[in-house]
Short mmCIF file of C-alpha atoms in Angstrom, two decimals:
data_model
loop_
_atom_site.label_atom_id
_atom_site.label_comp_id
_atom_site.label_asym_id
_atom_site.label_seq_id
_atom_site.Cartn_x
_atom_site.Cartn_y
_atom_site.Cartn_z
CA UNK A 473 -1.86 -7.09 12.68
CA UNK A 474 -0.34 -3.74 11.77
CA UNK A 475 1.52 -1.74 14.43
CA UNK A 476 -1.46 0.37 15.44
CA UNK A 477 -3.02 1.06 18.81
CA UNK A 478 -5.97 3.36 18.21
CA UNK A 479 -9.16 3.71 20.25
CA UNK A 480 -11.03 1.88 17.49
CA UNK A 481 -8.79 -1.13 18.15
CA UNK A 482 -8.68 -1.31 21.90
CA UNK A 483 -11.80 0.45 23.26
CA UNK A 484 -14.32 -2.14 21.99
CA UNK A 485 -12.19 -4.87 23.58
CA UNK A 486 -12.01 -3.07 26.95
CA UNK A 487 -15.74 -2.41 26.88
CA UNK A 488 -16.45 -6.07 26.11
CA UNK A 489 -14.15 -7.27 28.90
CA UNK A 490 -15.84 -5.00 31.47
CA UNK A 491 -19.30 -6.06 30.29
CA UNK A 492 -18.41 -9.76 30.38
CA UNK A 493 -16.98 -9.47 33.89
CA UNK A 494 -19.99 -7.51 35.17
CA UNK A 495 -22.41 -10.02 33.68
CA UNK A 496 -20.38 -12.84 35.18
CA UNK A 497 -20.42 -11.81 38.84
CA UNK A 498 -22.36 -8.47 38.96
CA UNK A 499 -19.44 -6.89 40.78
CA UNK A 500 -17.47 -3.65 40.44
CA UNK A 501 -14.43 -4.13 38.20
CA UNK A 502 -11.53 -2.04 39.58
CA UNK A 503 -8.79 -0.63 37.37
CA UNK A 504 -6.17 -3.27 38.26
CA UNK A 505 -8.54 -6.12 37.40
CA UNK A 506 -9.39 -4.60 34.01
CA UNK A 507 -5.67 -4.37 33.22
CA UNK A 508 -5.32 -8.07 34.09
CA UNK A 509 -8.38 -8.90 31.93
CA UNK A 510 -6.83 -7.04 28.99
CA UNK A 511 -3.46 -8.81 29.36
CA UNK A 512 -5.21 -12.12 29.90
CA UNK A 513 -6.68 -12.34 26.40
CA UNK A 514 -4.84 -13.19 23.20
CA UNK A 515 -6.44 -10.22 21.44
CA UNK A 516 -5.43 -7.88 24.24
CA UNK A 517 -1.83 -9.12 24.31
CA UNK A 518 -1.58 -8.71 20.54
CA UNK A 519 -2.79 -5.10 20.76
CA UNK A 520 -0.46 -4.27 23.63
CA UNK A 521 2.56 -5.82 21.90
CA UNK A 522 1.67 -3.93 18.74
CA UNK A 523 1.73 -0.65 20.67
CA UNK A 524 5.02 -1.59 22.34
CA UNK A 525 6.65 -2.38 19.00
CA UNK A 526 5.31 0.77 17.34
CA UNK A 527 6.62 2.96 20.15
CA UNK A 528 9.89 1.03 20.59
CA UNK A 529 9.11 0.13 24.20
CA UNK A 530 10.33 -3.41 23.98
CA UNK A 531 8.13 -6.46 24.44
CA UNK A 532 8.35 -7.22 28.15
CA UNK A 533 6.06 -7.52 31.16
CA UNK A 534 6.81 -4.09 32.64
CA UNK A 535 6.16 -2.25 29.41
CA UNK A 536 3.04 -4.31 28.76
CA UNK A 537 1.62 -3.35 32.15
CA UNK A 538 2.40 0.31 31.55
CA UNK A 539 0.73 0.36 28.12
CA UNK A 540 -2.31 -1.53 29.43
CA UNK A 541 -2.64 0.97 32.28
CA UNK A 542 -2.49 3.83 29.78
CA UNK A 543 -5.22 2.23 27.67
CA UNK A 544 -7.55 1.75 30.65
CA UNK A 545 -6.92 5.28 31.96
CA UNK A 546 -7.66 6.74 28.52
CA UNK A 547 -10.82 4.67 28.23
CA UNK A 548 -12.00 5.86 31.67
CA UNK A 549 -11.22 9.52 30.95
CA UNK A 550 -13.09 9.54 27.64
CA UNK A 551 -16.07 7.37 28.54
CA UNK A 552 -16.25 8.10 32.27
CA UNK A 553 -19.65 7.81 33.97
CA UNK A 554 -19.10 8.01 37.70
CA UNK A 555 -22.51 6.66 38.64
CA UNK A 556 -25.90 6.02 37.01
CA UNK A 557 -27.08 9.18 38.78
CA UNK A 558 -25.18 11.11 36.10
CA UNK A 559 -26.91 9.38 33.21
CA UNK A 560 -29.78 11.09 31.38
CA UNK A 561 -32.62 9.76 29.25
CA UNK A 562 -35.29 10.82 26.77
CA UNK A 563 -38.57 8.97 26.23
CA UNK A 564 -41.52 9.68 23.90
CA UNK A 565 -44.96 8.21 23.23
CA UNK A 566 -46.26 7.21 19.78
CA UNK A 567 -47.20 10.81 19.02
CA UNK A 568 -43.80 12.20 19.90
CA UNK A 569 -44.79 13.68 23.25
CA UNK A 570 -42.18 13.57 26.03
CA UNK A 571 -42.81 10.89 28.64
CA UNK A 572 -41.59 11.04 32.24
CA UNK A 573 -40.33 7.67 33.54
CA UNK A 574 -40.09 8.22 37.31
CA UNK A 575 -39.28 4.58 38.12
CA UNK A 576 -36.24 4.65 35.84
CA UNK A 577 -34.32 6.60 38.48
CA UNK A 578 -32.43 8.74 35.94
CA UNK A 579 -32.57 12.41 35.08
CA UNK A 580 -34.25 13.51 31.86
CA UNK A 581 -32.18 15.27 29.23
CA UNK A 582 -32.64 19.03 29.51
CA UNK A 583 -33.51 20.60 26.18
CA UNK A 584 -33.68 24.34 25.46
CA UNK A 585 -36.97 25.52 26.91
CA UNK A 586 -39.50 27.78 25.28
CA UNK A 587 -40.08 31.28 26.65
CA UNK A 588 -43.22 30.08 28.41
CA UNK A 589 -41.42 27.13 30.03
CA UNK A 590 -38.58 29.34 31.23
CA UNK A 591 -40.99 31.90 32.66
CA UNK A 592 -42.95 29.17 34.43
CA UNK A 593 -39.76 27.70 35.88
CA UNK A 594 -38.65 31.14 37.08
CA UNK A 595 -42.00 31.75 38.77
CA UNK A 596 -41.78 28.40 40.55
CA UNK A 597 -38.22 29.20 41.66
CA UNK A 598 -39.49 32.36 43.36
CA UNK A 599 -42.30 30.38 44.97
CA UNK A 600 -39.70 27.93 46.28
CA UNK A 601 -37.60 30.77 47.68
CA UNK A 602 -40.62 32.32 49.42
CA UNK A 603 -41.67 28.95 50.85
CA UNK A 604 -38.20 28.32 52.27
CA UNK A 605 -38.02 31.86 53.66
CA UNK A 606 -41.29 31.37 55.50
CA UNK A 607 -40.41 27.90 56.75
CA UNK A 608 -36.92 28.73 57.95
CA UNK A 609 -37.59 32.25 59.17
CA UNK A 610 -34.59 33.51 57.16
CA UNK A 611 -36.01 36.69 55.61
CA UNK A 612 -33.02 37.38 53.33
CA UNK A 613 -32.65 33.83 52.01
CA UNK A 614 -31.97 34.10 48.28
CA UNK A 615 -30.42 32.50 45.20
CA UNK A 616 -26.67 32.19 44.88
CA UNK A 617 -24.72 32.93 41.70
CA UNK A 618 -25.59 29.48 40.31
CA UNK A 619 -29.31 29.93 40.88
CA UNK A 620 -29.36 27.60 43.89
CA UNK A 621 -30.81 28.20 47.33
CA UNK A 622 -28.41 26.86 49.95
CA UNK A 623 -29.40 25.82 53.48
CA UNK A 624 -27.41 24.23 56.24
CA UNK A 625 -28.96 21.29 58.05
CA UNK A 626 -26.85 19.71 60.78
CA UNK A 627 -23.47 18.86 59.31
CA UNK A 628 -24.58 19.10 55.68
CA UNK A 629 -25.51 21.82 53.19
CA UNK A 630 -28.57 21.31 50.97
CA UNK A 631 -28.95 23.08 47.63
CA UNK A 632 -32.35 23.53 45.98
CA UNK A 633 -33.14 24.63 42.44
CA UNK A 634 -35.97 24.30 39.92
CA UNK A 635 -35.15 22.34 36.76
CA UNK A 636 -36.76 20.57 33.80
CA UNK A 637 -40.10 20.78 32.01
CA UNK A 638 -42.37 19.69 33.58
CA UNK A 639 -40.59 21.42 36.45
CA UNK A 640 -39.25 19.69 39.55
CA UNK A 641 -37.53 20.99 42.67
CA UNK A 642 -34.09 19.40 42.56
CA UNK A 643 -32.39 18.86 45.92
CA UNK A 644 -28.76 17.85 46.17
CA UNK A 645 -26.14 17.77 48.88
CA UNK A 646 -22.43 16.87 48.85
CA UNK A 647 -22.63 14.65 51.92
CA UNK A 648 -19.05 13.49 52.21
CA UNK A 649 -15.83 14.83 50.66
CA UNK A 650 -12.34 13.35 50.32
CA UNK A 651 -13.60 9.78 50.01
CA UNK A 652 -11.33 7.33 48.20
CA UNK A 653 -13.08 5.44 45.41
CA UNK A 654 -13.37 1.72 46.05
CA UNK A 655 -15.64 -1.21 45.18
CA UNK A 656 -16.94 -1.08 48.76
CA UNK A 657 -18.07 2.56 48.42
CA UNK A 658 -19.83 1.94 45.11
CA UNK A 659 -21.48 -1.23 46.42
CA UNK A 660 -22.69 0.58 49.55
CA UNK A 661 -24.29 3.37 47.52
CA UNK A 662 -25.88 0.87 45.14
CA UNK A 663 -27.45 -0.92 48.09
CA UNK A 664 -28.73 2.37 49.50
CA UNK A 665 -30.27 3.25 46.13
CA UNK A 666 -31.88 -0.16 45.93
CA UNK A 667 -33.72 0.50 49.19
CA UNK A 668 -34.85 4.07 48.44
CA UNK A 669 -37.09 5.50 45.74
CA UNK A 670 -37.06 9.13 46.85
CA UNK A 671 -33.37 9.63 47.55
CA UNK A 672 -30.45 8.64 45.36
CA UNK A 673 -26.79 8.52 46.25
CA UNK A 674 -23.80 8.61 43.93
CA UNK A 675 -20.06 9.09 43.97
CA UNK A 676 -18.11 11.52 41.84
CA UNK A 677 -14.49 12.65 42.06
CA UNK A 678 -14.03 11.97 45.76
CA UNK A 679 -17.45 13.18 46.90
CA UNK A 680 -20.63 11.29 47.86
CA UNK A 681 -23.81 13.15 46.90
CA UNK A 682 -27.44 12.78 47.93
CA UNK A 683 -30.12 13.92 45.45
CA UNK A 684 -33.91 13.99 45.20
CA UNK A 685 -36.50 15.48 42.86
CA UNK A 686 -39.86 16.87 43.99
CA UNK A 687 -42.62 17.32 41.35
CA UNK A 688 -43.50 21.00 41.07
CA UNK A 689 -46.28 21.09 38.48
CA UNK A 690 -48.43 22.29 40.11
CA UNK A 691 -46.29 23.81 42.85
CA UNK A 692 -47.57 22.86 46.32
CA UNK A 693 -45.55 24.50 49.06
CA UNK A 694 -46.60 22.09 51.82
CA UNK A 695 -45.58 19.07 49.75
CA UNK A 696 -42.23 20.64 48.89
CA UNK A 697 -41.46 21.33 52.55
CA UNK A 698 -42.56 17.84 53.59
CA UNK A 699 -40.22 16.27 50.99
CA UNK A 700 -37.45 18.74 51.80
CA UNK A 701 -37.64 17.88 55.49
CA UNK A 702 -37.61 14.16 54.69
CA UNK A 703 -34.51 14.62 52.52
CA UNK A 704 -32.74 16.52 55.28
CA UNK A 705 -33.55 13.99 57.98
CA UNK A 706 -32.50 10.92 55.99
CA UNK A 707 -29.46 12.41 54.23
CA UNK A 708 -28.47 14.26 57.40
CA UNK A 709 -27.98 10.98 59.21
CA UNK A 710 -26.33 9.33 56.22
CA UNK A 711 -23.26 11.61 56.05
CA UNK A 712 -22.09 10.61 59.54
CA UNK A 713 -22.90 6.95 58.92
CA UNK A 714 -20.88 6.86 55.68
CA UNK A 715 -18.07 8.82 57.32
CA UNK A 716 -17.79 6.15 60.01
CA UNK A 717 -17.57 3.49 57.31
CA UNK A 718 -15.31 5.13 54.72
CA UNK A 719 -13.74 8.21 56.30
CA UNK A 720 -13.78 11.57 54.54
CA UNK A 721 -15.16 14.89 55.71
CA UNK A 722 -18.70 16.20 56.05
CA UNK A 723 -19.49 19.64 54.66
CA UNK A 724 -19.70 21.20 58.13
CA UNK A 725 -17.71 19.82 61.04
CA UNK A 726 -19.90 21.21 63.79
CA UNK A 727 -23.52 20.17 64.16
CA UNK A 728 -26.27 22.77 64.27
CA UNK A 729 -30.07 22.45 64.61
CA UNK A 730 -32.33 22.17 61.57
CA UNK A 731 -33.08 25.41 59.76
CA UNK A 732 -36.65 24.19 59.22
CA UNK A 733 -39.47 24.74 61.65
CA UNK A 734 -41.44 21.65 62.66
#
């Protein structure tokens, strides 16, 4: 083998090792294990030694570990998907019409919308704002600079916005911050997702999020508030529960009553 160490050499091998390990025991493969997998194959050792020779690092265990770590870190940075909740999909029927696959549990790819779609989504956003104003009694409740409507519920903050075509009301809340990534955290969120069809949980860059989508075509204010209240009640209990298990900080340290009227 020539003294090369490009992504075309090593990335397919890393991907295959991760896939093989996941298929073998259906478990989260942490960084240190992937490094060991890479150094535990003849092909991986050959690639690592090639990189060491090319960069005059010397062929020894310490250098091998360092190069393997670099390869895995680069792979993660380039192909990073923190959680399936960040994946998107597109689906079409035989005539090319977009198909919504609710049971898939992933977000649809957002394409540039027509003028009519954008106007419809804007109208629904104002309906959502008016519904939340009436329900909460907050007369000046409005959109923030990102187009979200933010509400505090207990120790969490819930953001609501209208997205997609057909439109949905998208709810999301950063439930827990400063959480260290671990197989236990990912496994816990996977188990929560397996037991819930309306709420999804995912981890990204030290934060655990809760998300839910409410169909908004047609827009029915009572249904939106019912789903919103359900999201708040379930996710509002989850931040404290996960904090007890994994540490971290909730969005708001002091509890306050629900902003919604019941």
